Structure formats: structure tokens, C-alpha cells
Coordinates of C-alpha atoms and ligand atoms in Angstrom, one line a residue:
M1 CA -4.1 28.6 -19.8
K2 CA -4.2 25.9 -17.2
A3 CA -7.3 23.8 -16.7
P4 CA -8.9 24.1 -13.3
R5 CA -7.9 21.4 -10.8
E6 CA -10.1 18.4 -11.0
L7 CA -12.4 17.1 -8.2
W8 CA -13.8 13.6 -7.6
T9 CA -17.2 13.5 -9.1
S10 CA -18.8 11.8 -6.1
R11 CA -18.1 10.5 -2.6
V12 CA -18.0 6.9 -3.9
A13 CA -15.3 7.9 -6.5
F14 CA -13.1 9.1 -3.7
I15 CA -13.7 6.1 -1.5
L16 CA -13.0 3.7 -4.3
A17 CA -9.8 5.5 -5.4
A18 CA -8.5 5.8 -1.8
A19 CA -9.4 2.2 -1.0
G20 CA -7.8 1.2 -4.3
S21 CA -4.6 2.9 -3.2
A22 CA -4.7 1.2 0.2
V23 CA -5.6 -2.3 -1.0
G24 CA -2.6 -3.7 -2.8
L25 CA 0.3 -6.1 -2.6
G26 CA 0.3 -5.0 1.1
N27 CA -3.0 -6.6 1.8
I28 CA -2.5 -9.9 0.1
W29 CA 1.2 -10.7 -0.4
R30 CA 2.7 -8.7 2.5
F31 CA -0.2 -9.1 5.0
S32 CA -0.3 -12.9 4.6
Y33 CA 3.4 -13.5 5.1
V34 CA 3.6 -11.1 8.0
V35 CA 0.7 -12.7 9.8
G36 CA 2.1 -16.1 9.0
E37 CA 5.5 -15.3 10.4
N38 CA 4.1 -13.7 13.5
G39 CA 2.0 -16.7 14.7
G40 CA -1.5 -15.8 13.3
A41 CA -4.4 -14.8 15.4
A42 CA -2.6 -12.9 18.2
F43 CA -0.8 -10.8 15.7
L44 CA -4.1 -10.1 13.9
I45 CA -5.6 -8.7 17.0
I46 CA -2.6 -6.4 17.7
Y47 CA -2.7 -5.3 14.0
L48 CA -6.4 -4.4 14.3
I49 CA -5.7 -2.3 17.4
V50 CA -2.9 -0.5 15.7
I51 CA -5.2 0.2 12.7
A52 CA -7.7 1.8 15.1
I53 CA -5.5 3.9 17.2
I54 CA -2.7 4.9 14.7
G55 CA -4.1 4.1 11.2
Y56 CA -7.4 5.8 11.4
P57 CA -6.2 9.1 13.0
M58 CA -3.3 9.3 10.5
M59 CA -5.9 8.7 7.7
V60 CA -8.1 11.5 8.9
T61 CA -5.1 13.8 9.3
E62 CA -3.8 13.2 5.7
I63 CA -7.2 13.6 4.1
T64 CA -7.8 16.8 6.1
L65 CA -4.5 18.4 5.0
G66 CA -5.4 17.5 1.4
R67 CA -9.0 18.7 1.5
T68 CA -8.0 22.0 3.1
T69 CA -5.2 22.9 0.7
H70 CA -6.3 21.2 -2.5
K71 CA -2.6 20.6 -3.1
N72 CA 0.0 17.9 -3.6
P73 CA 2.0 17.2 -0.4
I74 CA 4.7 19.8 -1.1
G75 CA 2.2 22.4 -2.0
A76 CA 0.0 21.5 1.0
F77 CA 2.8 22.2 3.5
K78 CA 3.8 25.3 1.6
A79 CA 0.3 26.6 1.9
L80 CA -0.2 25.7 5.6
A81 CA 3.3 26.8 6.8
P82 CA 4.6 29.3 4.3
N83 CA 8.3 30.2 4.4
T84 CA 9.2 27.3 6.7
P85 CA 11.1 24.1 5.9
W86 CA 7.9 22.0 6.4
W87 CA 7.5 21.6 2.6
I88 CA 10.5 19.1 2.9
V89 CA 8.0 16.6 4.5
G90 CA 6.1 16.8 1.3
G91 CA 9.4 16.4 -0.6
L92 CA 10.1 13.2 1.4
G93 CA 6.7 11.9 0.2
V94 CA 7.4 12.7 -3.4
L95 CA 10.7 10.9 -3.1
A96 CA 9.0 7.9 -1.4
G97 CA 6.6 7.8 -4.3
F98 CA 9.6 7.3 -6.7
V99 CA 11.3 4.8 -4.5
I100 CA 8.3 2.6 -3.6
L101 CA 6.8 2.5 -7.1
S102 CA 10.1 1.5 -8.7
F103 CA 10.2 -1.8 -6.9
Y104 CA 6.5 -2.1 -6.4
S105 CA 6.2 -2.2 -10.1
V106 CA 8.8 -4.9 -10.4
V107 CA 6.8 -7.2 -7.9
S108 CA 3.6 -6.3 -9.8
G109 CA 5.3 -7.4 -13.0
W110 CA 6.0 -10.8 -11.3
S111 CA 2.4 -11.0 -10.5
I112 CA 1.3 -10.4 -14.1
S113 CA 3.7 -12.9 -15.4
Y114 CA 2.5 -15.5 -12.7
F115 CA -1.0 -14.9 -14.0
F116 CA 0.1 -16.2 -17.4
K117 CA 2.4 -18.9 -16.0
T118 CA -0.5 -20.3 -13.9
L119 CA -3.1 -20.3 -16.7
G120 CA -0.4 -21.6 -19.1
G121 CA 0.2 -24.7 -17.0
T122 CA 3.8 -24.0 -16.0
L123 CA 2.8 -24.0 -12.3
A124 CA 0.9 -27.4 -12.4
E125 CA 1.1 -30.1 -9.8
G126 CA 4.6 -31.4 -9.2
A127 CA 6.4 -28.4 -10.6
D128 CA 9.5 -27.1 -8.7
F129 CA 7.7 -24.0 -7.4
E130 CA 10.7 -22.6 -5.6
G131 CA 13.0 -23.1 -8.5
I132 CA 10.6 -21.5 -10.9
F133 CA 10.2 -18.5 -8.7
G134 CA 14.0 -18.1 -8.3
E135 CA 14.5 -18.5 -12.0
H136 CA 11.8 -16.0 -12.8
I137 CA 13.0 -13.2 -10.6
S138 CA 16.6 -13.7 -11.5
G139 CA 15.9 -13.5 -15.2
A140 CA 17.3 -10.4 -17.0
W141 CA 14.7 -9.5 -19.7
G142 CA 11.5 -11.2 -18.5
P143 CA 10.9 -9.3 -15.3
I144 CA 11.9 -6.0 -16.8
L145 CA 9.5 -6.4 -19.7
W146 CA 6.6 -7.1 -17.3
H147 CA 7.7 -4.2 -15.1
A148 CA 7.7 -2.0 -18.3
L149 CA 4.2 -3.2 -19.1
F150 CA 2.9 -2.5 -15.6
M151 CA 4.5 1.0 -15.6
L152 CA 3.0 1.7 -19.0
I153 CA -0.5 0.9 -17.8
T154 CA 0.0 2.9 -14.7
L155 CA 1.2 6.0 -16.5
L156 CA -1.6 5.8 -19.1
I157 CA -4.2 5.8 -16.4
I158 CA -2.6 8.7 -14.6
G159 CA -2.0 10.6 -17.8
A160 CA -5.8 10.4 -18.5
G161 CA -6.5 12.3 -15.3
V162 CA -8.3 12.1 -12.0
V163 CA -11.8 11.6 -13.3
K164 CA -11.2 9.9 -16.7
G165 CA -8.3 7.9 -15.5
I166 CA -8.2 7.1 -11.8
S167 CA -12.0 7.1 -11.2
R168 CA -12.9 5.1 -14.2
A169 CA -10.3 2.5 -13.6
V170 CA -11.1 1.9 -9.9
R171 CA -14.8 1.8 -10.5
I172 CA -14.3 -1.3 -12.5
L173 CA -11.3 -2.8 -10.9
M174 CA -12.3 -2.6 -7.2
P175 CA -15.5 -4.6 -7.4
V176 CA -13.9 -7.2 -9.6
L177 CA -11.1 -7.6 -7.0
F178 CA -13.6 -7.9 -4.2
V179 CA -15.7 -10.6 -6.0
L180 CA -12.5 -12.6 -6.9
L181 CA -11.2 -12.5 -3.4
V182 CA -14.5 -13.8 -1.9
V183 CA -14.6 -16.6 -4.5
L184 CA -11.1 -17.6 -3.5
A185 CA -11.8 -17.5 0.2
L186 CA -14.9 -19.7 -0.3
R187 CA -12.7 -22.2 -2.3
S188 CA -10.1 -22.2 0.4
L189 CA -12.5 -22.5 3.3
T190 CA -14.2 -25.5 1.8
L191 CA -11.0 -27.6 1.3
P192 CA -10.8 -30.7 3.4
G193 CA -8.6 -29.9 6.4
A194 CA -9.2 -26.2 6.3
G195 CA -10.1 -26.1 10.0
E196 CA -6.5 -26.0 11.2
G197 CA -5.8 -22.9 9.1
I198 CA -8.9 -21.2 10.4
A199 CA -7.8 -21.9 14.0
F200 CA -4.3 -20.5 13.2
Y201 CA -5.9 -17.3 11.9
L202 CA -8.6 -16.9 14.5
R203 CA -7.7 -18.6 17.8
P204 CA -5.1 -16.3 19.5
D205 CA -2.2 -17.6 21.5
F206 CA -0.6 -14.5 23.0
S207 CA 2.5 -16.4 23.9
D208 CA 3.3 -16.2 20.2
L209 CA 3.7 -12.4 20.4
T210 CA 7.1 -10.8 20.6
A211 CA 8.1 -7.1 20.7
Q212 CA 9.2 -7.5 17.1
S213 CA 5.7 -8.5 16.1
I214 CA 4.2 -5.4 17.6
L215 CA 6.6 -3.3 15.6
G216 CA 5.7 -5.4 12.6
A217 CA 2.0 -4.5 13.1
V218 CA 2.8 -0.8 13.0
G219 CA 4.8 -1.1 9.8
Q220 CA 2.2 -3.1 8.2
A221 CA -0.5 -0.7 9.1
F222 CA 1.3 2.2 7.5
F223 CA 2.1 0.4 4.3
T224 CA -1.3 -1.1 3.8
L225 CA -3.2 2.1 4.4
S226 CA -0.8 4.1 2.1
L227 CA 0.1 6.5 4.9
G228 CA 3.2 8.4 5.6
M229 CA 4.0 9.9 2.2
G230 CA 1.1 12.1 1.4
A231 CA -0.7 9.7 -0.9
M232 CA -3.9 10.4 1.1
I233 CA -3.1 14.2 1.2
T234 CA -3.0 14.0 -2.6
Y235 CA -6.3 12.0 -3.0
G236 CA -7.9 14.2 -0.3
S237 CA -6.9 17.2 -2.3
Y238 CA -9.4 16.3 -5.0
L239 CA -12.3 16.4 -2.5
S240 CA -14.4 19.4 -2.5
D241 CA -14.7 21.6 0.6
N242 CA -18.2 20.2 1.2
D243 CA -17.0 16.6 1.3
D244 CA -16.7 14.9 4.7
V245 CA -13.4 13.5 6.0
A246 CA -14.1 11.3 9.0
D247 CA -16.7 9.0 7.4
N248 CA -14.8 8.7 4.1
G249 CA -11.6 7.9 6.1
A250 CA -13.5 5.2 8.0
W251 CA -14.7 3.7 4.7
V252 CA -11.2 3.5 3.4
V253 CA -9.7 2.0 6.6
G254 CA -12.7 -0.3 6.9
L255 CA -12.5 -1.6 3.3
D256 CA -8.7 -2.1 3.5
T257 CA -9.0 -4.0 6.7
L258 CA -11.9 -6.1 5.4
I259 CA -10.0 -7.1 2.3
A260 CA -6.9 -8.0 4.3
I261 CA -9.1 -10.2 6.6
I262 CA -10.7 -11.9 3.6
A263 CA -7.3 -12.4 2.0
G264 CA -6.3 -14.3 5.2
F265 CA -9.3 -16.5 4.7
A266 CA -8.2 -17.2 1.2
I267 CA -4.7 -18.1 2.2
F268 CA -4.4 -19.8 5.6
P269 CA -7.0 -22.5 5.3
A270 CA -5.4 -23.6 2.0
V271 CA -1.9 -23.4 3.3
F272 CA -2.8 -25.7 6.2
A273 CA -5.1 -28.0 4.3
L274 CA -2.2 -28.8 2.0
G275 CA 0.5 -29.0 4.7
F276 CA 2.6 -25.9 4.0
D277 CA 4.4 -23.7 6.5
P278 CA 2.6 -20.3 7.0
A279 CA 5.9 -18.8 8.3
S280 CA 7.8 -19.3 5.0
G281 CA 8.2 -15.6 4.5
P282 CA 7.9 -13.3 1.5
G283 CA 7.9 -16.3 -0.8
L284 CA 4.4 -17.3 0.6
A285 CA 2.4 -15.8 -2.3
F286 CA 4.7 -16.7 -5.1
I287 CA 6.1 -20.1 -4.0
T288 CA 3.6 -21.6 -1.6
L289 CA 0.4 -20.4 -3.1
P290 CA 1.0 -21.7 -6.6
A291 CA 1.8 -25.1 -5.0
V292 CA -1.5 -24.8 -3.0
F293 CA -3.4 -24.0 -6.2
A294 CA -1.8 -26.8 -8.2
E295 CA -3.2 -29.4 -5.7
M296 CA -6.7 -27.9 -5.7
P297 CA -9.4 -29.0 -8.0
A298 CA -9.5 -26.5 -10.9
G299 CA -6.4 -25.1 -9.2
L300 CA -4.8 -23.5 -12.3
F301 CA -8.0 -21.6 -12.9
F302 CA -8.2 -20.4 -9.3
G303 CA -4.4 -19.7 -9.3
G304 CA -4.8 -17.6 -12.4
L305 CA -7.6 -15.7 -10.7
F306 CA -5.5 -15.1 -7.7
F307 CA -2.6 -13.5 -9.7
L308 CA -5.0 -11.5 -11.8
L309 CA -6.4 -10.2 -8.5
L310 CA -3.0 -9.4 -7.1
S311 CA -2.1 -7.5 -10.3
I312 CA -5.3 -5.5 -10.2
A313 CA -4.8 -4.6 -6.5
A314 CA -1.3 -3.6 -7.3
L315 CA -2.4 -1.4 -10.2
T316 CA -4.9 0.7 -8.2
S317 CA -2.1 1.2 -5.6
A318 CA 0.6 2.1 -8.2
I319 CA -1.6 4.8 -9.7
S320 CA -1.7 6.5 -6.3
L321 CA 2.0 6.4 -5.9
L322 CA 2.6 7.9 -9.4
E323 CA -0.2 10.5 -8.8
V324 CA 1.7 12.0 -5.8
V325 CA 4.7 12.8 -8.0
V326 CA 2.6 13.9 -11.0
A327 CA 0.4 16.1 -8.8
W328 CA 3.5 17.9 -7.6
L329 CA 4.7 18.6 -11.1
V330 CA 1.3 19.7 -12.3
D331 CA 0.5 22.0 -9.3
E332 CA 4.0 23.4 -8.5
K333 CA 5.9 23.2 -11.8
N334 CA 3.0 23.9 -14.2
M335 CA 3.7 20.8 -16.2
S336 CA 0.9 19.2 -18.2
R337 CA -0.5 16.1 -16.6
K338 CA 0.3 13.9 -19.6
K339 CA 3.9 15.1 -19.9
A340 CA 4.4 14.6 -16.2
A341 CA 3.0 11.1 -16.2
V342 CA 5.2 10.1 -19.1
L343 CA 8.3 11.7 -17.7
I344 CA 8.0 10.3 -14.2
G345 CA 6.7 7.0 -15.4
V346 CA 9.8 6.6 -17.6
L347 CA 12.1 7.7 -14.7
I348 CA 10.5 5.2 -12.3
F349 CA 10.8 2.5 -14.9
I350 CA 14.5 3.2 -15.2
L351 CA 15.0 3.1 -11.5
G352 CA 13.2 -0.2 -11.4
I353 CA 15.7 -1.8 -13.9
P354 CA 18.6 -2.1 -11.4
A355 CA 16.1 -3.2 -8.7
S356 CA 14.9 -6.0 -11.0
L357 CA 18.4 -7.0 -12.1
S358 CA 19.6 -7.1 -8.5
M359 CA 17.3 -10.0 -7.8
G360 CA 19.9 -12.3 -9.4
A361 CA 20.6 -11.3 -13.0
A362 CA 23.4 -8.9 -12.0
E363 CA 25.2 -7.9 -8.8
I364 CA 24.1 -4.4 -8.1
N365 CA 24.6 -3.6 -4.5
I366 CA 24.4 -0.5 -2.2
G367 CA 26.4 -1.4 0.9
A368 CA 25.4 -4.9 1.8
W369 CA 22.0 -4.7 0.1
P370 CA 21.0 -5.7 -3.4
F371 CA 19.5 -2.6 -5.0
F372 CA 16.0 -4.0 -4.6
D373 CA 16.4 -4.6 -0.9
F374 CA 18.0 -1.2 -0.5
L375 CA 15.0 0.6 -2.0
D376 CA 12.7 -1.5 0.3
F377 CA 14.8 -0.6 3.3
L378 CA 14.7 3.0 2.4
Q379 CA 11.0 3.3 2.2
E380 CA 10.1 0.9 5.1
S381 CA 12.6 2.0 7.6
I382 CA 13.2 5.6 6.8
L383 CA 10.9 7.4 4.3
L384 CA 7.4 6.2 5.5
P385 CA 8.0 6.3 9.3
L386 CA 9.8 9.6 9.1
G387 CA 7.1 11.1 6.9
G388 CA 4.4 9.7 9.1
L389 CA 6.1 11.0 12.2
L390 CA 6.5 14.5 10.8
I391 CA 3.0 14.7 9.4
A392 CA 1.7 13.8 12.9
V393 CA 3.9 16.3 14.6
F394 CA 2.9 19.0 12.1
A395 CA -0.9 18.3 12.5
G396 CA -0.7 17.8 16.3
H397 CA 1.8 20.5 17.4
V398 CA 2.4 23.0 14.5
W399 CA -1.0 23.4 12.9
T400 CA -2.3 22.2 16.2
A401 CA -4.5 19.2 17.0
Q402 CA -7.4 21.4 17.7
K403 CA -7.3 23.1 14.4
T404 CA -6.8 19.8 12.5
R405 CA -9.7 18.3 14.4
E406 CA -12.0 21.3 13.8
T407 CA -11.1 21.4 10.1
A408 CA -11.8 17.6 9.8
N409 CA -15.2 18.1 11.5
T410 CA -16.2 20.9 9.1
N411 CA -18.9 19.5 6.8
G412 CA -18.6 16.3 8.7
G413 CA -20.9 13.3 8.3
R414 CA -21.9 10.9 11.1
I415 CA -18.5 10.4 12.8
K416 CA -17.4 13.3 14.9
I417 CA -13.7 13.5 15.6
G418 CA -13.5 14.0 19.4
V419 CA -10.7 15.3 21.7
W420 CA -9.4 11.7 21.8
Y421 CA -7.9 12.6 18.4
D422 CA -5.7 15.3 20.0
V423 CA -4.2 12.8 22.5
L424 CA -3.6 10.3 19.8
I425 CA -2.1 12.6 17.2
K426 CA 0.0 14.7 19.6
Y427 CA 1.5 11.8 21.7
I428 CA 0.5 8.3 21.0
V429 CA 1.0 8.3 17.2
P430 CA 4.4 10.1 17.1
I431 CA 5.8 8.2 20.0
A432 CA 4.7 4.8 18.6
I433 CA 6.2 5.7 15.2
A434 CA 9.5 6.9 16.7
V435 CA 9.8 3.7 18.7
V436 CA 9.2 1.5 15.6
M437 CA 11.6 3.5 13.6
I438 CA 14.4 3.4 16.1
F439 CA 14.0 -0.3 16.9
G440 CA 13.6 -1.1 13.2
L441 CA 16.9 0.7 12.4
I442 CA 18.7 -1.0 15.3
D443 CA 17.4 -4.3 14.1
V444 CA 18.6 -3.7 10.5
F445 CA 22.1 -2.5 11.5
S446 CA 22.7 -5.1 14.1
G447 CA 22.4 -7.6 11.4
Ligands
LIG1 N1 -1.1 0.5 0.3 C1 -0.6 -0.2 -0.9 C2 -0.5 -1.7 -0.6 O1 -1.0 -2.1 0.4 C3 0.8 0.3 -1.3 C4 0.8 1.8 -1.4 C5 0.2 2.6 -2.3 C6 1.5 2.7 -0.5 N2 0.4 3.9 -2.0 C7 1.2 4.0 -1.0 C8 2.2 2.5 0.6 C9 1.7 5.1 -0.3 C10 2.7 3.5 1.2 C11 2.5 4.8 0.8 O2 0.1 -2.4 -1.3

């Protein structure tokens, strides 16, 4: 006999879990280097607009599809459009869960190891930060062991279940994360010379904006809000029919945005105060920040805190990625939750091994890409935008925008989804995603 499907025990449990999924490497590591590369404040404003007109409607859509069907993404589409190929959209999501988590876990492993490196004094003042980072990620055993540890923690939490595992973990981890981030932001804002960084982050110069940065804002919005692969369908599926969608979705989007904004206050004042380049790319968190911390009073302590925080944020995101795949096996294939968590956790760990090795220890390429970059390309340029596009088309045109909106408004709270939603989900959202996807692919293949 199969146990009845679990439900979140409270509204706060859902909000914390979904915000935990949204808040991750995307908010701190990815957000900071993307903002830094795109000139700061002007990009931030575009990003906030994209969050409002694309991010929020997609969030409402995914949560609604989950709450209505109480199913994993594949099951949800099968229930809403039986005997059609729409379940494939859910399948893309399950595949994306595999792909994203395999390299996400590798980066999370770097973060855990940097926590120890920082506290252990390896990243002290005068160290060769770039060299240490390069050496770390190109190591053979080290990064794989940290990746293994991170996947093990993730699968143990998921194996324990929605209430005992996910809920209990995020209830502790999310508040800790928030407090740590605020402490770091206060430290950064009070450094002598912080003002220039604050101006970079808050005083917009729209001549900095390019078409590319607008596309970057859409990509960042999807990744940071965990949209486009059914993670929010899955978390929404553990809501009861009496739970509201629009207010809960607003909480998740609001918390994710708040945390990204605070992360910017933790990072940019410090980067400028110590004379670093905010546009130094994906190395910003792992190369520049340790250097920043090393020059700060009590820097090793604050640096350790930062990587602890990054690891915690990554963990609450990773569990949502694994949950999508596990929910599919539990709902559709009648597998036990524990068995599914171990099986998928191990498979994702194995897929992460070549990703990790391709950072320098071994030459593992797919086409021109190291395996790691290939997985990243696959999720960023194909799986998430295609998934998001198809989810929007499904909700807007197949299930119909009116039906989705009315369903979202059933048992609603304060926020009423108005007809503006129909316009956004039918036209604006799919067109914007299609444009981003096409330009993104042209950009990649034109070198
Ligand atoms: N949103 C997370 C972050 O910002 C990553 C993440 C978790 C994710 N689940 C997802 C991204 C689902 C896309 C889809 O780091």
C-alpha cells in the first residue's frame, strides 16, 4: 500500500521551501557577476521589471498547475491534457533537474570546500586567489569528494520526505541564511570607501545597457526563481486545494528578490572599497571575494560565513531540483521515496563526475565545450527557456489563460490575478522567452 501524498503542514512551510528553492547560487554567485558585468544599477532596474512582468506570472502559473493536479510535472501535464504529447514538457523538466543538479552540486562542493579553506587560513591576505581557485577546480579527487558530500546531504533530505525532510531543513536553514547575509551586508557597507560601490549598484546610467544585458536579465530571472522546469509545479503540488496561490507566489518572488538585492549590498561596496573589478565574471565569488575578505578586519571569519551561507543557499535549491525527479518516480512509477532519492542521487552524482573533471583534471569535451560548460549551455539556452515557453503556451492557449487565472484565484488571498495576467501569459511572456532563446543560441553558435 502506498502512503497518501504528503502536503505542506502550513503556508509558511510552503513559502520557506519555495523561497529556499529560488534562493541559491543564482542569487549570490550568479546575480553578483551578472550585475557586475552589465554595469550595475541600470541592469538592476531592468531585472526588477522582468521579475515583475515575466517572473511573477510564471510563478503563479507553475504553482497553479501544481496545486490543481497534485502531481509532478509529467503527471501534471498528463492530468490536464490526457492523451496528448504535452507530458513531454514535464519530461523536459525532469531532464533539466538531472542536468542542472549535476553541475550545481559540483559548484556547491566548491563552496563547501571554500568554507573550510577560508576558516583554515588558506585564503589569507596575500594569497594567490586566482591560482588557488584554478588549482582547486582542476583537482581530480577534491572537488568530486565535496560534490559527493553535497549530493549525499541532498538525497538524505529528500529521502526523508516533504515534511520531515524539506520542511524541517528549510525552517532552520532559511532564517540562518538571511541573518548571515544581513551581517555581511552591514560589514561591507561600513568599509571605508564603500560609497563608490553603492553608487555603482544604485545610481543608474542607462548608457551602460545593451540588448545583451536585457536578454541576460530574462535568463537570470528564470534561473533565480527556479522557473521553467516544473520545480514550482512540484512544490505547488504539495499545497492543499485550500491554499492560496497569488499571495504565496508573491512571497516567494519577493523574498528571492530581497535576498538578491541584499547580496548586492554585501558584494559591491566591498569590491569597490578594495579596488577590484566588478566585471570580472563568474570568478567574482570565488576569486575576488576571498581577496576582499582577506583584506577586511576579521576577514577570514566573515569569508567563512559567506561560503557557509552560499552552501546553505545551494542546498535548499538542490533539494528542489532532486525533488522534481524523485516526485516523478514516486507518483508515476510507484517507487518508494527513499529508493528514488538514492537511485537518482547516485545517478546525478555520476553525471557530475565528468562535469567536475572537465574543469581541468581531464579533457572531456562535447563539441567545443568542456562537459561542465555543455551541461550549463544545455540548461540555460535550451531546457529552461524551452520549458518556460511551453508552460506559458500551455497555460495561456491550451488550458487557456482564463481557466488558469480563475483556478489561481480560487481560494485566493489578498492579491487577485486580473486580466492583465491573460495578456502577459499569452503574448508577452512567450514572445520574450522566444526572443531570448533565439538570440542566446545565435550568440553561442556565432562564437
Ligand atoms: N533558483 C536556484 C538558484 O538561484 C537554482 C534552482 C533551483 C533552479 N531549482 C531550480 C533553477 C529549478 C532552475 C530551475 O540558484
